[in-house]
Coordinates of C-alpha atoms in Angstrom, one line a residue:
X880 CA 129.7 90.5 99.9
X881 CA 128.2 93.2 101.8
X882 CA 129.6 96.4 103.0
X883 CA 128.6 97.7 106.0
X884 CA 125.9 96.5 108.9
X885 CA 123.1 94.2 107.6
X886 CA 119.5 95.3 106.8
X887 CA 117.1 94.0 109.1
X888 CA 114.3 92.4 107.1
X889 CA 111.0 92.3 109.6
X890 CA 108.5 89.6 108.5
X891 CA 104.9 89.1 109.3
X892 CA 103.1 86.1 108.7
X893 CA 100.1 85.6 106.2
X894 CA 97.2 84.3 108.5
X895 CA 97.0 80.9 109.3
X896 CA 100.6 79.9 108.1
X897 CA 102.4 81.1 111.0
X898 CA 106.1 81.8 111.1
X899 CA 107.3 78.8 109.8
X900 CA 107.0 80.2 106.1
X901 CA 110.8 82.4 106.8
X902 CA 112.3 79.1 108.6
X903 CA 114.5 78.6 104.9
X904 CA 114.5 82.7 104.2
X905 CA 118.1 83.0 106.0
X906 CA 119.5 80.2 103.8
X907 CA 118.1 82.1 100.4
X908 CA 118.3 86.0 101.2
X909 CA 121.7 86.1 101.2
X910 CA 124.8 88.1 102.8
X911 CA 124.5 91.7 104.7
X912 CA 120.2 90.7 105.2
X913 CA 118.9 89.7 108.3
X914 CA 115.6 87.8 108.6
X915 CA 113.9 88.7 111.9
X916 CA 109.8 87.4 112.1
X917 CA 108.1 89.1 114.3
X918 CA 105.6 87.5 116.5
X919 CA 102.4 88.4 116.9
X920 CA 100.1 87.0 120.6
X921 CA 98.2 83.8 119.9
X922 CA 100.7 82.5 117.0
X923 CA 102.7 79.6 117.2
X924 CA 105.6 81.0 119.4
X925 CA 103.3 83.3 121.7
X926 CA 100.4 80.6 122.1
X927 CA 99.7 81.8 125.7
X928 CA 98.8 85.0 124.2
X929 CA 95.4 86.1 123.1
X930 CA 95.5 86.5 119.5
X931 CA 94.3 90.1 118.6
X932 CA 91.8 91.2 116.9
X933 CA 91.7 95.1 116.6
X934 CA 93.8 97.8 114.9
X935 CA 94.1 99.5 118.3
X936 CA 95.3 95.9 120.2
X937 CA 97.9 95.5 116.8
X938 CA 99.3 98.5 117.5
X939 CA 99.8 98.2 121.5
X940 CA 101.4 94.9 121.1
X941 CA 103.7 95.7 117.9
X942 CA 104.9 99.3 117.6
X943 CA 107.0 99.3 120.4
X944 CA 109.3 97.4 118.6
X945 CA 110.1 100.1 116.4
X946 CA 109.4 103.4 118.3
X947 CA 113.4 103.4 119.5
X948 CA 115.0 104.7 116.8
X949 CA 117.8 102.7 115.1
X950 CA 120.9 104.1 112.7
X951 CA 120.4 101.5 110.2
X952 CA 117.9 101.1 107.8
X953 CA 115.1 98.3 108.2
X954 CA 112.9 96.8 105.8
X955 CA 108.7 95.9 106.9
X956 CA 107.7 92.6 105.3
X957 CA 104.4 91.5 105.2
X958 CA 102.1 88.4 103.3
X959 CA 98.4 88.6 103.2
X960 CA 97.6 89.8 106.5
X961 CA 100.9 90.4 107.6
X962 CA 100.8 92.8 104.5
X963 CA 98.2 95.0 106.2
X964 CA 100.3 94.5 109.4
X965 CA 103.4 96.3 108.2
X966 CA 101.5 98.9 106.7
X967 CA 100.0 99.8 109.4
X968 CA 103.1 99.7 111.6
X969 CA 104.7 102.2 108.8
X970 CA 101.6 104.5 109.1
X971 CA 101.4 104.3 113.0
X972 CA 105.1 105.8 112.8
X973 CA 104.5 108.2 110.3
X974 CA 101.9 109.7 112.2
X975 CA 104.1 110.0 115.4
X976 CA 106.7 111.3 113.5
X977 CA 109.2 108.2 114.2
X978 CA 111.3 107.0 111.2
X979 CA 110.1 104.5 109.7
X980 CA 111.3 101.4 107.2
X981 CA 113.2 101.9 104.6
X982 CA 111.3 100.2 102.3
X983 CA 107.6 98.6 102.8
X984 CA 107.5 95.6 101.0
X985 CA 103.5 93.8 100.7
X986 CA 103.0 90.3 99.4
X987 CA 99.9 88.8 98.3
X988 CA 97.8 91.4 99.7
X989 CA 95.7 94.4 97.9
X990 CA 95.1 97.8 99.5
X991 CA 93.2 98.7 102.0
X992 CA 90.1 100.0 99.9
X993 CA 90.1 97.2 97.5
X994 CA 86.7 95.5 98.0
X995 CA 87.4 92.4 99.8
X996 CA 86.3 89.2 98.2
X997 CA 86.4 87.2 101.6
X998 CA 83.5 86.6 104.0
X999 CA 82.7 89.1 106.8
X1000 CA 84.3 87.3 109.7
X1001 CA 82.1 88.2 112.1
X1002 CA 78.5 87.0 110.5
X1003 CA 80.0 84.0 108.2
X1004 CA 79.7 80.4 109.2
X1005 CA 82.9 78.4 109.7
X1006 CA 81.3 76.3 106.4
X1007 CA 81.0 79.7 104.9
X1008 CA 84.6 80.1 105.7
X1009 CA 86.0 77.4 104.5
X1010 CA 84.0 77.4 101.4
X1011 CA 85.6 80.5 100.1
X1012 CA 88.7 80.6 101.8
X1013 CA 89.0 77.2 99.6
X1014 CA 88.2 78.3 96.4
X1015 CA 90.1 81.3 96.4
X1016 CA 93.2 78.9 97.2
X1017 CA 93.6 80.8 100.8
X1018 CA 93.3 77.0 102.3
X1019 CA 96.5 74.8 101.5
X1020 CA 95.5 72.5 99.1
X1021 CA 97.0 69.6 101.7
X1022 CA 94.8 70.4 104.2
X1023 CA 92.0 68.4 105.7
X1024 CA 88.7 70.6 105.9
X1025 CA 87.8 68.4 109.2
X1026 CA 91.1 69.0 110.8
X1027 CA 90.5 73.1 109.6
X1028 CA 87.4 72.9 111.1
X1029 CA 88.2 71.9 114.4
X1030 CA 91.4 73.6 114.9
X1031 CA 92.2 76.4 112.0
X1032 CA 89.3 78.2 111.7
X1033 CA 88.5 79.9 114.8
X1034 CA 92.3 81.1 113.9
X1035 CA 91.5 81.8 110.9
X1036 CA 88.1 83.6 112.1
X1037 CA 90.3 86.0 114.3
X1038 CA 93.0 87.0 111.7
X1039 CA 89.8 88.1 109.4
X1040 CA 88.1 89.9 112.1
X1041 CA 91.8 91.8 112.2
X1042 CA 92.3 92.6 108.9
X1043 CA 88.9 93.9 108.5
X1044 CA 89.7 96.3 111.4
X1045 CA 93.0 97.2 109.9
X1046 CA 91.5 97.9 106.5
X1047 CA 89.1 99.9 108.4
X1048 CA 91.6 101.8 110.0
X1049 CA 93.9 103.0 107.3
X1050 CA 90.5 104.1 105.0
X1051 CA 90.4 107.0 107.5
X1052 CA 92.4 110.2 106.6
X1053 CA 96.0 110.0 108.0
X1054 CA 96.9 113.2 110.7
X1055 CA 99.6 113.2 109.1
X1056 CA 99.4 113.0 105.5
X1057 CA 100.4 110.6 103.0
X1058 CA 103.1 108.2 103.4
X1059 CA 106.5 108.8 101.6
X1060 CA 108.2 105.3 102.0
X1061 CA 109.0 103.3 99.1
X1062 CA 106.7 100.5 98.4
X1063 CA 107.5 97.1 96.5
X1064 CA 104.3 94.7 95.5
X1065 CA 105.2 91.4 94.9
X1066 CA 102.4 89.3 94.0
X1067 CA 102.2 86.3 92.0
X1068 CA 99.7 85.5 88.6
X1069 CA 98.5 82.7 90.3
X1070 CA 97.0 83.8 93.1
X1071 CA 93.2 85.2 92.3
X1072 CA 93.0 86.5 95.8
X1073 CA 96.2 89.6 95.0
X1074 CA 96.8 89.5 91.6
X1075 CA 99.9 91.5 90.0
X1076 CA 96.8 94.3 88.8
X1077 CA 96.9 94.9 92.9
X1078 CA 100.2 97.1 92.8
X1079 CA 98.0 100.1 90.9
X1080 CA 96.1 100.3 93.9
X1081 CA 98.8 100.4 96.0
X1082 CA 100.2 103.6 94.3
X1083 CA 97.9 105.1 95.6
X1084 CA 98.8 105.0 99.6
X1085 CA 102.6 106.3 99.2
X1086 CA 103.9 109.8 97.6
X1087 CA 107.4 107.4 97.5
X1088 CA 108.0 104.9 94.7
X1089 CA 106.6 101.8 94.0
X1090 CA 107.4 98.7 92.5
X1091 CA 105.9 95.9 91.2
X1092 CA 107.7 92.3 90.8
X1093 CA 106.3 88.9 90.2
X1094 CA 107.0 85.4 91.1
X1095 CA 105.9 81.9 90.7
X1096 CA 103.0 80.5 92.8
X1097 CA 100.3 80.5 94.1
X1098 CA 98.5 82.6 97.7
X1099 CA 101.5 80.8 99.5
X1100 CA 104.5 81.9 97.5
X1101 CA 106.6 82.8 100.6
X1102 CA 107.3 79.2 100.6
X1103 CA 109.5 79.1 97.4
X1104 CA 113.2 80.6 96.9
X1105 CA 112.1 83.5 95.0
X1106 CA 110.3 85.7 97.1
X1107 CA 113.6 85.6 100.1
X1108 CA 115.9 86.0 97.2
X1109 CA 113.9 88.9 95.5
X1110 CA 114.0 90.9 99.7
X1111 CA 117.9 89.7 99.8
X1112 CA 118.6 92.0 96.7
X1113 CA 115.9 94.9 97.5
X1114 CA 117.5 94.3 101.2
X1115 CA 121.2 94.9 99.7
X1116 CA 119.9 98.0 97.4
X1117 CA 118.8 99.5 100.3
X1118 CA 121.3 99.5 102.6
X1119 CA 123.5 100.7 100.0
X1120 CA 121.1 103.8 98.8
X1121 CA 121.4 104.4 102.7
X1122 CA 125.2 104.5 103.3
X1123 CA 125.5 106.8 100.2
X1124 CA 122.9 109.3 101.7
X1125 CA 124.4 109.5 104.7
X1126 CA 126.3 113.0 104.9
X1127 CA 129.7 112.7 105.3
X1128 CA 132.0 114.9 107.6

């Protein structure tokens, strides 16, 4: 059991997976957690949006759903991209001086000014794509390259193009300093893209604590029990460091 309101858990997406990766995270987090995906234009529940491709286009669409300050505490999900998503979120309210999460939590995703071992998105060939995308395990191993040639990678071309502008983003000073928020890296010894050495690096973008926890799995570990019930139990430690921090009287 859980005392008090639940913990709002925000998740964003790794690239070309979509949202569907949370659809079992409910069923696995467990009580006083709720899971709440956000959306982002162009995915698979705002298909009539364009997808976006910026840092500055990111921003417009997604931090208005955290500039309203809340009384409860939240926790910023990410995996892969998504990863660089919620980061940049937490630094975007930093800077304006909004609170921010909780706790940042990044999946299978290394910092900002690790050297990126994936194609430039805007010179590469969608056979240049898929070649490393596929040996690097970023392709499910199901998937058929003629089907991801036709329909994926021009998806898969735009969420590259915005990770390299977020990563380009967050390399510039802050106006406001270094973050303080807590940071968990989860990563997984399986996957060569964001190996468990990534949560060094990490250290580096938060004066707060961070953590590092493994799991089994590969690039697409979201999909397993572990990872949900791994953010059910950070979820519940937050919200109870919270309630006993809030001054009484």
């Amino acid at each position: 059991m859980s005392d008090g309101p639940s913990v709002r858990l925000h998740c964003f997406a790794h690239s070309e997976g979509g949202l569907s990766i949370f659809d079992h995270w409910a069923a696995n987090t467990g009580p006083g957690v709720d899971v709440l995906p956000v959306a982002l234009p162009g995915g698979e529940r705002r298909r009539s949006a364009p997808r976006v491709t910026t840092h500055e286009a990111l921003l417009a669409d997604v931090l208005p759903l955290f500039a309203d300050p809340h009384p409860d505490p939240y926790i910023l999900y990410g995996h892969g991209l998504g990863a660089m998503v919620a980061f940049t979120v937490t630094r975007a309210l930093h800077e304006a001086g909004l609170p921010g999460p909780a706790l940042l939590a990044v999946g299978a995703c290394p910092p900002p000014d690790t050297p990126s071992e994936l194609p430039d998105a805007r010179g590469a060939s969608d056979a240049e794509l898929l070649h490393v995308l596929g040996g690097k395990g970023a392709v499910p191993a199901q998937s058929d390259e003629g089907i991801w040639l036709r329909a994926m990678l021009p998806v898969l071309r735009a969420d590259l193009e915005l990770a390299q502008s977020l990563e380009e983003a967050a390399r510039k000073p802050s106006s406001a300093g270094p973050l303080t928020t807590p940071v968990l890296v989860v990563a997984s010894r399986e996957n060569p893209l964001a190996p468990p050495t990534i949560a060094d690096g990490w250290r580096q973008w938060t004066q707060g604590p961070t953590w590092l926890r493994t799991v089994p799995g590969h690039h697409f570990f979201g999909r397993g029990r572990e990872l949900p019930r791994l953010l059910g139990r950070a979820g519940r430690v937050t919200g109870r460091l919270a309630r006993q921090s809030v001054p009484v009287g």
